Coordinates of C-alpha atoms in Angstrom, one line a residue:
X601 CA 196.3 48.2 185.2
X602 CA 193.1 46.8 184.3
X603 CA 191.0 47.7 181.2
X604 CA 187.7 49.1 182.0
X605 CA 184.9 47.2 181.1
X606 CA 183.6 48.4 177.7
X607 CA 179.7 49.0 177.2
X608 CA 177.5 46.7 175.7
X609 CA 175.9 49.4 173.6
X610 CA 179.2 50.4 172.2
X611 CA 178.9 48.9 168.7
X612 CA 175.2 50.7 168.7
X613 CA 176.1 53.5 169.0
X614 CA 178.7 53.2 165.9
X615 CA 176.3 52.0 163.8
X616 CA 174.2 54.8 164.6
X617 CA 177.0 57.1 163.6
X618 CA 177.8 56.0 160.4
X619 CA 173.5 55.9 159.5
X620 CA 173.9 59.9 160.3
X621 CA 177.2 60.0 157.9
X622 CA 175.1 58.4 154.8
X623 CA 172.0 60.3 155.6
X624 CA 173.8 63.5 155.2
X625 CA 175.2 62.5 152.3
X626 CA 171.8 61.5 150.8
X627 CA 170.3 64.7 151.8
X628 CA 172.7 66.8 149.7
X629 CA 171.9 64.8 147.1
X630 CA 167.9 65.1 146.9
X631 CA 167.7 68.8 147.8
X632 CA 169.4 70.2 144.6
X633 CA 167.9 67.5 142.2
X634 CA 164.1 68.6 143.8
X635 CA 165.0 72.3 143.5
X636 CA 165.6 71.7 139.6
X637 CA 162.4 69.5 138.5
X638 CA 160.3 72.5 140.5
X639 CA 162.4 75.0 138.0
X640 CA 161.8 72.8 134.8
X641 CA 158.1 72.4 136.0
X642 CA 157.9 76.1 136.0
X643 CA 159.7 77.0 133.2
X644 CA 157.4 74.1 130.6
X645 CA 154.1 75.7 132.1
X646 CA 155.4 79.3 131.2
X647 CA 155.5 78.4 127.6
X648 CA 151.1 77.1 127.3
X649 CA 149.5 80.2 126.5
X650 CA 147.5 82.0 129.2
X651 CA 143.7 82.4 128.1
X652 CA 142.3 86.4 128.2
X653 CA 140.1 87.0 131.2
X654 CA 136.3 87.5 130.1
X655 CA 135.7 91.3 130.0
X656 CA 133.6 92.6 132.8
X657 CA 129.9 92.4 133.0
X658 CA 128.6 96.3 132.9
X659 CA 125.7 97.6 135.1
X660 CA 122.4 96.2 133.3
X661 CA 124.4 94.1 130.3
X662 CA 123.1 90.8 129.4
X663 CA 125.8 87.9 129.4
X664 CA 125.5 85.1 127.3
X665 CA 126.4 81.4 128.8
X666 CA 129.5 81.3 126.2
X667 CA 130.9 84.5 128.1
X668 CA 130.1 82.8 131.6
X669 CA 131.5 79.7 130.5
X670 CA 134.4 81.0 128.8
X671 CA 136.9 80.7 132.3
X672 CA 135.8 77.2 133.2
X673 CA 136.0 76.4 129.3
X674 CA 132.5 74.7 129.2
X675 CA 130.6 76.1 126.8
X676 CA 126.6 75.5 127.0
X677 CA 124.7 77.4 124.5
X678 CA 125.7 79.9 121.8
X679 CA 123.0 81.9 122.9
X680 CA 122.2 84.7 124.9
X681 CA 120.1 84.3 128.7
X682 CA 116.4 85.6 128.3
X683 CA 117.0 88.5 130.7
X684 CA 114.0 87.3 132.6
X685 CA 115.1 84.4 133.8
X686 CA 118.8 86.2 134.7
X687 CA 116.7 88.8 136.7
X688 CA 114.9 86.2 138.7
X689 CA 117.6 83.7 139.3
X690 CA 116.2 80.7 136.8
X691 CA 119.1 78.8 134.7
X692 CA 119.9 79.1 131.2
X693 CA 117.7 77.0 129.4
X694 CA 118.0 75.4 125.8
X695 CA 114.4 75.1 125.8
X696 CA 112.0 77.9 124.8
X697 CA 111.4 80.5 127.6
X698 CA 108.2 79.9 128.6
X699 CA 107.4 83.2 130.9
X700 CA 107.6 84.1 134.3
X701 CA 105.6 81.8 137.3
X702 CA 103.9 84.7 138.5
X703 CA 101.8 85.1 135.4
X704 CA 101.7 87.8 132.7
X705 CA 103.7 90.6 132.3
X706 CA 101.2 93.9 131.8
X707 CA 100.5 94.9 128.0
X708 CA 102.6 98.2 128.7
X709 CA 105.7 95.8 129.0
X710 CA 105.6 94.3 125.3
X711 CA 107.8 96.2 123.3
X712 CA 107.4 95.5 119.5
X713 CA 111.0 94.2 118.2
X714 CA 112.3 91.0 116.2
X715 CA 112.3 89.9 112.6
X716 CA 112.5 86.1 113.4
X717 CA 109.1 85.0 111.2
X718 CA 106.9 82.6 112.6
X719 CA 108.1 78.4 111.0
X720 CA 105.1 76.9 111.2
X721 CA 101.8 77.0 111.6
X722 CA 100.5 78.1 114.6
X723 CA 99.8 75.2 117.1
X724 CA 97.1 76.5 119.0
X725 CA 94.9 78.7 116.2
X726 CA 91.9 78.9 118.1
X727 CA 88.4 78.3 115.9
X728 CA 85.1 79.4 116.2
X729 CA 83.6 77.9 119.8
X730 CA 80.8 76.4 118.0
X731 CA 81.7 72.5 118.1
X732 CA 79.1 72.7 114.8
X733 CA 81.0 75.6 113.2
X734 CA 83.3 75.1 111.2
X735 CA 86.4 78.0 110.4
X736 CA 85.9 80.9 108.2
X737 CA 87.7 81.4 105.3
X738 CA 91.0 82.2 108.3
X739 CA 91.9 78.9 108.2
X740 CA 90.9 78.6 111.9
X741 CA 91.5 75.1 114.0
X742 CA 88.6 73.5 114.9
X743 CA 87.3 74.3 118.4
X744 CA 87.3 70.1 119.3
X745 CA 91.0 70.5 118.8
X746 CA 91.7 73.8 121.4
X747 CA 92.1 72.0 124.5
X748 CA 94.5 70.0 123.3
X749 CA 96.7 73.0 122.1
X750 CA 95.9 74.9 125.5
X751 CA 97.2 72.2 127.8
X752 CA 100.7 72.4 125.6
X753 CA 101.1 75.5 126.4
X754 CA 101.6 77.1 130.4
X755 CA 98.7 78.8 131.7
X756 CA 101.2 81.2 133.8
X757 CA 101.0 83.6 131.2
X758 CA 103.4 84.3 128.3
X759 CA 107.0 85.8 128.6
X760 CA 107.4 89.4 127.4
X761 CA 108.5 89.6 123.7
X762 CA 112.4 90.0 123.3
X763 CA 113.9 91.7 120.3
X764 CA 116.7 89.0 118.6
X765 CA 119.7 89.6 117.5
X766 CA 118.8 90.5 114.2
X767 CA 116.2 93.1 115.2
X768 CA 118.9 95.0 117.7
X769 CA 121.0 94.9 114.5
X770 CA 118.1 96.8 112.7
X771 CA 117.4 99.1 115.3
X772 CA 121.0 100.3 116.1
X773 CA 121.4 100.4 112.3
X774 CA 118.5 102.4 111.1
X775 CA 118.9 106.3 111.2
X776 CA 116.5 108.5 112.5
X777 CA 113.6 109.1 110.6
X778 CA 114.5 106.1 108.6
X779 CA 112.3 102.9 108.9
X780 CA 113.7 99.8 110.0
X781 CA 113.6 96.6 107.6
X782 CA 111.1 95.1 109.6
X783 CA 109.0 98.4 109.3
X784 CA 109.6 98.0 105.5
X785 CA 108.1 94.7 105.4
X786 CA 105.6 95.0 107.1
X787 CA 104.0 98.2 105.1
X788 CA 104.7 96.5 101.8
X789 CA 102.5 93.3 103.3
X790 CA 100.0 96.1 104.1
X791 CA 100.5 97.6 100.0
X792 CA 99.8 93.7 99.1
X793 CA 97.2 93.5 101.3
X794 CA 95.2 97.3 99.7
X795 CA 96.1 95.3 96.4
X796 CA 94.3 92.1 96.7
X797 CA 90.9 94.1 98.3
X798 CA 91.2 96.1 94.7
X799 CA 91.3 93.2 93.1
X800 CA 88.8 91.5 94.5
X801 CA 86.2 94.1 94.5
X802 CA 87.0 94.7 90.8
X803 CA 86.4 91.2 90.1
X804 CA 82.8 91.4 91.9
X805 CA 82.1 94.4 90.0
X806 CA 83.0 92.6 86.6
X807 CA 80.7 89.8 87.6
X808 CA 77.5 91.2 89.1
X809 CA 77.8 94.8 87.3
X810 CA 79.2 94.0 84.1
X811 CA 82.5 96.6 85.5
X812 CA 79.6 99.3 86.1
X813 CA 78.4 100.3 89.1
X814 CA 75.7 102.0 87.1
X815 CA 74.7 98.6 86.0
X816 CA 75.4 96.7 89.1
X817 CA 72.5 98.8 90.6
X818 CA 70.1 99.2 87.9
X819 CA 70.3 94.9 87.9
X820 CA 69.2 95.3 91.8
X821 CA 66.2 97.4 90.6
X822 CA 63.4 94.9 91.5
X823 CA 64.9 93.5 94.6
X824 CA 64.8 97.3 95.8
X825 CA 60.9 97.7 94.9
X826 CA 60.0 93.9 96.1
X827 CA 59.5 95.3 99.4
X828 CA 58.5 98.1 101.8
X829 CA 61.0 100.2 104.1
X830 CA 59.1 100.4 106.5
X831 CA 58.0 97.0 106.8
X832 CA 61.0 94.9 108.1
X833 CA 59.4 91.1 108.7
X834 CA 61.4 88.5 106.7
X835 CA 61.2 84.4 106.5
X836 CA 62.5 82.5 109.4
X837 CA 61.3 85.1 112.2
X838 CA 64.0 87.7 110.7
X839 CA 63.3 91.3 111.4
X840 CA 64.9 93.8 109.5
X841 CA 65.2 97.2 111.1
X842 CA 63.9 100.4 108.8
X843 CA 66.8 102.5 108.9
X844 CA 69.0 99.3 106.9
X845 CA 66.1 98.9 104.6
X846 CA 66.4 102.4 103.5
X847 CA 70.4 102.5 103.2
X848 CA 70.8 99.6 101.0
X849 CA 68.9 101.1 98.3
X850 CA 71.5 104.0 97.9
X851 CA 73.7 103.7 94.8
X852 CA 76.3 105.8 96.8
X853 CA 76.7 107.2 100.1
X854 CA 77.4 110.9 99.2
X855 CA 74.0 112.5 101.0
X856 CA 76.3 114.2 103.4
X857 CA 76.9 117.9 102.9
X858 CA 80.2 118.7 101.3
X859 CA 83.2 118.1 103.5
X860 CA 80.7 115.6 105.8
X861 CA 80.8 112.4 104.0
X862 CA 82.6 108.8 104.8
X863 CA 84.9 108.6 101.9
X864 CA 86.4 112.3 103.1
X865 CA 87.0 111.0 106.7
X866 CA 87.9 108.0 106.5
X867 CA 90.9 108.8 103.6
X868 CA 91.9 112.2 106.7
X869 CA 91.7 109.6 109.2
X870 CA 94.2 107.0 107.3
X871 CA 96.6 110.7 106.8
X872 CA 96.5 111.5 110.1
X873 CA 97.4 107.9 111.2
X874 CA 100.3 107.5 109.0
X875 CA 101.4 111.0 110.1
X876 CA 102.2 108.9 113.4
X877 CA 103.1 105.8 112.1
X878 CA 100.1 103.9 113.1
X879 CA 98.4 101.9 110.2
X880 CA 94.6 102.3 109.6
X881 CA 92.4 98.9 109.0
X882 CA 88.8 100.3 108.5
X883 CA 86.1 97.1 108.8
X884 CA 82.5 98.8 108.3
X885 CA 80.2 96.0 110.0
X886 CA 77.3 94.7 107.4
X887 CA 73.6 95.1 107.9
X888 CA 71.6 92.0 108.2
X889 CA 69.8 92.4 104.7
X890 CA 73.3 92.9 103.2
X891 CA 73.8 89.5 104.3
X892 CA 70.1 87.6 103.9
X893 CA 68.4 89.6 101.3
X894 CA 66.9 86.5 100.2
X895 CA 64.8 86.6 103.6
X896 CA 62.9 89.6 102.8
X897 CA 62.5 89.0 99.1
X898 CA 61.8 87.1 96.2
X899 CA 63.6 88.6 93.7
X900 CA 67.0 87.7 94.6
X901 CA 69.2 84.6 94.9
X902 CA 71.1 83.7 98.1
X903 CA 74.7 84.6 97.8
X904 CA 74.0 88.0 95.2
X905 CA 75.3 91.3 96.7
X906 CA 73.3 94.1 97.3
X907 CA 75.0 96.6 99.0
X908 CA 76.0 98.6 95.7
X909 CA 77.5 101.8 97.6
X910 CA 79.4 99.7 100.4
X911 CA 81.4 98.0 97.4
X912 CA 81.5 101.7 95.8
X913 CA 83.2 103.4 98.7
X914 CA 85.3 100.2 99.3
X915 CA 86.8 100.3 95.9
X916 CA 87.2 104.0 96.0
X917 CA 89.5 103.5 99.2
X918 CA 91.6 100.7 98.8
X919 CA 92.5 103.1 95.3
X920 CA 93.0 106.4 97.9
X921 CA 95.5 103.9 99.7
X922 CA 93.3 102.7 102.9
X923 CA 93.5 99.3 104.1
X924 CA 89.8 98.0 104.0
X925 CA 88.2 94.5 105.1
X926 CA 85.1 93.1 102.9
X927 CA 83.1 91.5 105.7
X928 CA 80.3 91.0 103.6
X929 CA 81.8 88.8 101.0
X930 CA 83.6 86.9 104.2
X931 CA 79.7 86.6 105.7
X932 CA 78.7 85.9 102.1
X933 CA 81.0 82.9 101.3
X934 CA 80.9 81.5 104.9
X935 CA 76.7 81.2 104.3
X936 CA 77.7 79.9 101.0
X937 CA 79.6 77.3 102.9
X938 CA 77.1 76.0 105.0
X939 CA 73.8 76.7 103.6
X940 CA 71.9 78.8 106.3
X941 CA 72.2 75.6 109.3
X942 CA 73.8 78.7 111.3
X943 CA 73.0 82.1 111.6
X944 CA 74.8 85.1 111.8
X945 CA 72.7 87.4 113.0
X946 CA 69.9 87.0 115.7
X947 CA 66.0 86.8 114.7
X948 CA 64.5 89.4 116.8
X949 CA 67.0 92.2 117.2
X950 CA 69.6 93.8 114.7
X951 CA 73.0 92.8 116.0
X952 CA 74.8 89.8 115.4
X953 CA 75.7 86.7 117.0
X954 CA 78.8 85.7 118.6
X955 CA 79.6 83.7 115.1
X956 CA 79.5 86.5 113.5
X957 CA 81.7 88.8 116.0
X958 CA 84.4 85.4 115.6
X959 CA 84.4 85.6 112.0
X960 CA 85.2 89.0 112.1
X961 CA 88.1 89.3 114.8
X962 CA 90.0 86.1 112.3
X963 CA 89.6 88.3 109.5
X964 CA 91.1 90.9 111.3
X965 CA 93.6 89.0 112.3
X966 CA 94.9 87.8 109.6
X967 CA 95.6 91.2 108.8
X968 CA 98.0 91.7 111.9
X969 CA 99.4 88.4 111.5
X970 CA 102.0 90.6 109.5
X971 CA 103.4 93.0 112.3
X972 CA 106.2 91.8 114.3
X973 CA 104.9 92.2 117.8
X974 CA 101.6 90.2 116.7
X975 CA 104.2 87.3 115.5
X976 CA 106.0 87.5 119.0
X977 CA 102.6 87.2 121.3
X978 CA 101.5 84.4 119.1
X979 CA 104.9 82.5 119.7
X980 CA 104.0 83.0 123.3
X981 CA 102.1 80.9 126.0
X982 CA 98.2 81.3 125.9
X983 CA 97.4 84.7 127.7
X984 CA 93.8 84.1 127.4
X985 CA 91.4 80.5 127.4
X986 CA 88.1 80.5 126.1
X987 CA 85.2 78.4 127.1
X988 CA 81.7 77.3 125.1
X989 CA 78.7 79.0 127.1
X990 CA 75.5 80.6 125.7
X991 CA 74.1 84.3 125.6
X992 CA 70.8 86.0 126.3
X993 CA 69.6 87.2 123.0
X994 CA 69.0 90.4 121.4
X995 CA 65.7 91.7 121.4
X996 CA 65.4 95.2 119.8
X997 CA 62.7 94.0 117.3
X998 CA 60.8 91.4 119.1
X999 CA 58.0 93.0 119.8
X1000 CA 55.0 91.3 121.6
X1001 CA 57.7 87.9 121.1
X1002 CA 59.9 89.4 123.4
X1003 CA 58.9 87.3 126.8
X1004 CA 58.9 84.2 124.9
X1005 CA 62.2 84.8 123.3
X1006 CA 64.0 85.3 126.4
X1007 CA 62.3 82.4 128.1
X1008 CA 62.6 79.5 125.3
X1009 CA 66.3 78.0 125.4
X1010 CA 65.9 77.7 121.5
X1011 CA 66.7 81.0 121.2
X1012 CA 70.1 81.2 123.3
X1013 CA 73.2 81.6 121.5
X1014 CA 76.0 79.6 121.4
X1015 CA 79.5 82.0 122.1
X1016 CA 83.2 81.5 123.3
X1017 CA 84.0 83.3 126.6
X1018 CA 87.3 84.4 126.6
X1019 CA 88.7 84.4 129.9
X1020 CA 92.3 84.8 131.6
X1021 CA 93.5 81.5 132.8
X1022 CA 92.7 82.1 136.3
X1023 CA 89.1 82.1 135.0
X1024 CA 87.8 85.8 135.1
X1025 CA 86.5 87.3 132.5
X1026 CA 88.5 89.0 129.6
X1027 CA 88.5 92.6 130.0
X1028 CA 90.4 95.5 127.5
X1029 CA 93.2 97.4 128.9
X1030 CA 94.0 101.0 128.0
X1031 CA 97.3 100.8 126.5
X1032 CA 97.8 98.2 123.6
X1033 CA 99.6 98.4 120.3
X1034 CA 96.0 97.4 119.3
X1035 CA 92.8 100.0 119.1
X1036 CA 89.7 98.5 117.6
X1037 CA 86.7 101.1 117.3
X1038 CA 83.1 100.1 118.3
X1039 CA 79.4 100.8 118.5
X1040 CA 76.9 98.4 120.1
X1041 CA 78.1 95.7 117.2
X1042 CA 81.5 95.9 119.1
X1043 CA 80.0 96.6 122.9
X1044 CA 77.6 93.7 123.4
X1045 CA 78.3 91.2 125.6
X1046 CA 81.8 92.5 127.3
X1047 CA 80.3 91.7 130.6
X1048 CA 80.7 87.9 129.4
X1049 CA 84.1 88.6 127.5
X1050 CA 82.5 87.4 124.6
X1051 CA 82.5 91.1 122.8
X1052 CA 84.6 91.0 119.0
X1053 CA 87.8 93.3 120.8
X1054 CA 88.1 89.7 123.2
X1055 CA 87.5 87.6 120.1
X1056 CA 90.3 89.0 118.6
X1057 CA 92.6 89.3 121.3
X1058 CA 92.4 85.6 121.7
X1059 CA 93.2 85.3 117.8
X1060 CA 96.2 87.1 118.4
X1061 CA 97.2 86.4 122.2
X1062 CA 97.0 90.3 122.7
X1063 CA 94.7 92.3 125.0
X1064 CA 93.2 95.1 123.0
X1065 CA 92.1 98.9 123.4
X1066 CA 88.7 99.3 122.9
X1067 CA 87.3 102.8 122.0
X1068 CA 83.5 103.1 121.7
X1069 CA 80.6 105.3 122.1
X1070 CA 76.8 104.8 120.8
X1071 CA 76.7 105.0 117.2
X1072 CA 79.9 105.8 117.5
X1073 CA 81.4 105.3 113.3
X1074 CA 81.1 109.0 112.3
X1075 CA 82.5 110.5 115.4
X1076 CA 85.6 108.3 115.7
X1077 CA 87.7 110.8 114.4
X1078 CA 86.6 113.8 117.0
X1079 CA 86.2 111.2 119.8
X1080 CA 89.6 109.9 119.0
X1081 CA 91.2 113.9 119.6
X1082 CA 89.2 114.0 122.7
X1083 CA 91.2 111.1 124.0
X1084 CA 94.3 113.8 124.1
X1085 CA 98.2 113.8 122.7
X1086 CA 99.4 111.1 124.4
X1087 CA 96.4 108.6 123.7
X1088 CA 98.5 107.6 120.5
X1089 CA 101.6 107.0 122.2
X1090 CA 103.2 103.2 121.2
X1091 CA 100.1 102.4 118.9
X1092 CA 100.8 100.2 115.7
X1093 CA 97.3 99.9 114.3
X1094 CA 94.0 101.7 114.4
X1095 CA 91.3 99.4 113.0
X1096 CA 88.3 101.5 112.6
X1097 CA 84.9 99.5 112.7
X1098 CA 80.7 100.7 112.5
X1099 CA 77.7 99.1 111.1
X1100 CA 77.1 100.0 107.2
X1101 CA 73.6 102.2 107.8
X1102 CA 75.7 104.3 109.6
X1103 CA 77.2 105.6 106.1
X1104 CA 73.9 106.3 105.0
X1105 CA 73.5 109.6 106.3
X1106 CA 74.7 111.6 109.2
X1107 CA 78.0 114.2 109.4
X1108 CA 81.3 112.6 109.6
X1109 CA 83.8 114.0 110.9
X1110 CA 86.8 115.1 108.6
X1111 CA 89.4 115.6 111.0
X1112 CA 91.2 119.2 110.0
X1113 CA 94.9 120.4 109.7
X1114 CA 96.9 119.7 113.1
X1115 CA 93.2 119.0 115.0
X1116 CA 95.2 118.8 118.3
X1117 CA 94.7 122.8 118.7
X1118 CA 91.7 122.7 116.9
X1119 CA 89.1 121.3 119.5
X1120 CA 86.2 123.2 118.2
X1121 CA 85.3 120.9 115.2
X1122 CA 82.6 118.5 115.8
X1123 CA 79.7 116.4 113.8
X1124 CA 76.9 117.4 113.9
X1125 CA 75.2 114.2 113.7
X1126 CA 76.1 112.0 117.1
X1127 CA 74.1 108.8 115.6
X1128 CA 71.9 108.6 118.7
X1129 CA 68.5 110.8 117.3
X1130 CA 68.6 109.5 113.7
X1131 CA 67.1 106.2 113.0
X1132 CA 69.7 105.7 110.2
X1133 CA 72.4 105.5 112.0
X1134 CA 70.2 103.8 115.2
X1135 CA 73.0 100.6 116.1

């Protein structure tokens, strides 16, 4: 029988066979030696500890970039995310915050907190506008050098003052009715402060009064009689106004009826204050022939005080504990300084100048360069810009001059406008840690935002409170109860300010025992109908 034929694919398919035989064989292999590196894989990454999960963010809590960067393990800055920028979206920034784009937050939103002094000076101390006046005794930066310091520093307005670490520490740590460390410090800076006044005035009444007051004004005797109260014409066009003629010849200002006199309400006043934890600064504003008596007679040197009571009643409150400011020896040595080729004070009418209200507001502060929150605003952007310009002068005692006065540019005076940085005028606000008192001294020229409360706000990059009346010094304390219970609410300083004559005479009011729910206590003087106390 014959064979069949066999395929030609035969062998193929044989091969094919025995490729499926070796595969299998592979397979069984592979499979169990895979399944054991996956186990030992497993098993070595068991044994590297696992981190902790970052604890979750409450409503409201603050999380620094450490915590945020703790799962990813990259760890940008140690500290904590100005809650600003977190609210609005911005990054974390290693750089100093510098405030939101929108522009400044509202006085009501800086809350006082922080013990982190200032290192450094500051870089942008603002001077006296003046390009030809040079700084008072403040150390103040020249004005030539302001523009520089202002472009440095963002024109948006400043970020709102955040307490550091250290001060939350101090807060959560103090117990009620306990001060705080920072508290502490700053009221022994204030004890330093009451110190070095008594000093000072001590030494003036070694040197000019032999450590007599007695003496001091029996030496003034002929300088008193040289000239005639009621004529006020001096050298250099100078008028002198009666009622300032007549109160520097007083050895003391005690002519008030008992229970009505300056030294017995402004030593209530400071009681009261510190009753809520608000520190008194009072400033009385000299009278021009406290500052040039020279000008109206012969019979005294330039740079000789004359104002014995002033320095009486000074001395007798920095001893009763009240914080005072001598502007006359400031005015004094800054005339000193630069031998009469700038005024203070205008020809023809009784106020000062705009120098004058700038030499002031540095003294002043100086004295809150102390307190925490003024520290804070001053590490800030500039809240406020000033610009040179020139003022219509006074003219209360011109006279017959007064058309020519106001029409010669000779007699303009130089000032610095203090404006926001979108260029409108400064203007107070009603709620600041910051009162300053004032009568026409303090009033003149807030249509220009170049009045003393917007000189020193630019010192110390704070909007202030400004509470004023017409001669306004006696009644401060009844117009300051007037204003109602909640009026002192957040306050840290009262500074108390009024020309000298005002001293002289009139009722001042002595504020009585819980005056809140007394109402019916008044002066009886208001400073408007006596010439004495005429501003």
């Amino acid at each position: 029988m014959p064979r069949s034929p066999t395929p030609r694919y035969h062998g193929t398919n044989r091969s094919a066979g025995m490729g499926l035989w070796i595969a299998g064989g592979l397979g069984l292999l592979v499979i169990p030696l895979t399944v054991g590196l996956v186990a030992w894989h497993a098993v070595s990454v068991d044994r590297r500890p696992v981190p902790e999960p970052s604890p979750p963010i409450a409503s409201g809590e603050v999380r620094s970039d450490r915590q945020v960067a703790s799962v990813s393990g990259d760890v940008k800055n140690d500290q904590p995310e100005p809650a600003s920028s977190i609210s609005s979206g911005a990054p974390a920034s290693d750089e100093p915050h510098q405030g939101r784009a929108d522009g400044p937050r509202p006085v009501e939103a800086i809350r006082p907190g922080g013990d982190d002094p200032r290192t450094g000076d500051r870089s942008a101390r603002p001077g006296l506008e003046d390009s030809n006046v040079e700084s008072p005794a403040s150390s103040v930066v020249p004005a030539d050098r302001e523009a520089s310091a202002d472009d440095s520093r963002s024109a948006a307005g400043p970020a709102v003052p955040e307490r550091d670490d250290r001060a939350a520490a101090a807060t959560q740590t103090t117990k009620p009715g306990e001060r705080s460390p920072i508290r502490e410090a700053e009221l022994a800076r204030r004890a330093e402060a009451i110190q070095a006044m008594r000093d000072q005035l001590q030494r003036e009444l070694r040197e000019f009064g032999g450590g007599s007051f007695e003496r001091w004004s029996r030496s003034l005797e002929a300088f008193r009689q040289s000239f005639r109260p009621n004529r006020g014409s001096g050298r250099h066009e100078f008028q002198f106004l009666n009622a300032e003629l007549w109160a520097i010849r007083a050895d003391r200002y005690d002519r008030q009826e008992p229970g009505q006199a300056p030294f017995e309400s402004i030593v209530r006043m400071n009681e009261f204050l510190r009753e809520h934890d608000i520190d008194l600064i009072y400033m009385p504003i000299p009278d021009k022939v406290m500052v040039y008596p020279d000008l109206i007679s012969d019979q005294v040197q330039r740079g000789t005080p004359v104002a014995v009571a002033y320095k009486r009643l000074l001395l007798d409150l920095a001893e009763a504990g009240v914080e005072v400011i001598d502007l006359e020896a400031a005015f004094r040595r800054w005339r000193q300084e630069h031998q009469d080729r700038y005024w203070l004070y205008q020809a023809f009418d009784t106020h000062w100048n705009n120098r004058g209200a700038q030499i002031a507001a540095a003294e002043v502060a100086r004295r809150l360069e102390r307190y925490d929150f003024v520290q804070q605003a001053q590490r800030q952007p500039r809240r406020f810009r000033s610009a040179p310009g020139t003022l219509t002068p006074g003219t209360d005692m011109s006279g017959r001059h007064r058309e020519r006065i106001l029409e010669d540019p000779a007699y303009r005076l130089p000032a610095r406008m203090v404006m926001l940085p979108d260029g409108s005028t400064y203007e107070d606000v009603q709620r600041s840690p910051v009162i300053m008192t004032a009568d026409s001294f303090g009033r003149i020229w807030r249509d220009e935002g170049a009045q003393t409360s917007a000189q020193l706000a630019y010192e110390i990059n704070l909007p202030v409170t400004l509470l004023h009346g017409t001669g306004s010094g006696p009644r401060i304390p009844m117009m300051l109860i007037q204003e109602g219970t909640d009026y002192l609410e957040g306050r840290r300083v009262f500074i108390w300010t009024g020309v000298c004559r005002q001293l002289a005479r009139g009722a001042w009011t002595v504020l009585p025992q819980d005056p809140y729910s007394r109402m019916d206590f008044a002066s009886s003087g208001n400073g408007e109908d006596d010439d004495l106390l005429d501003d």
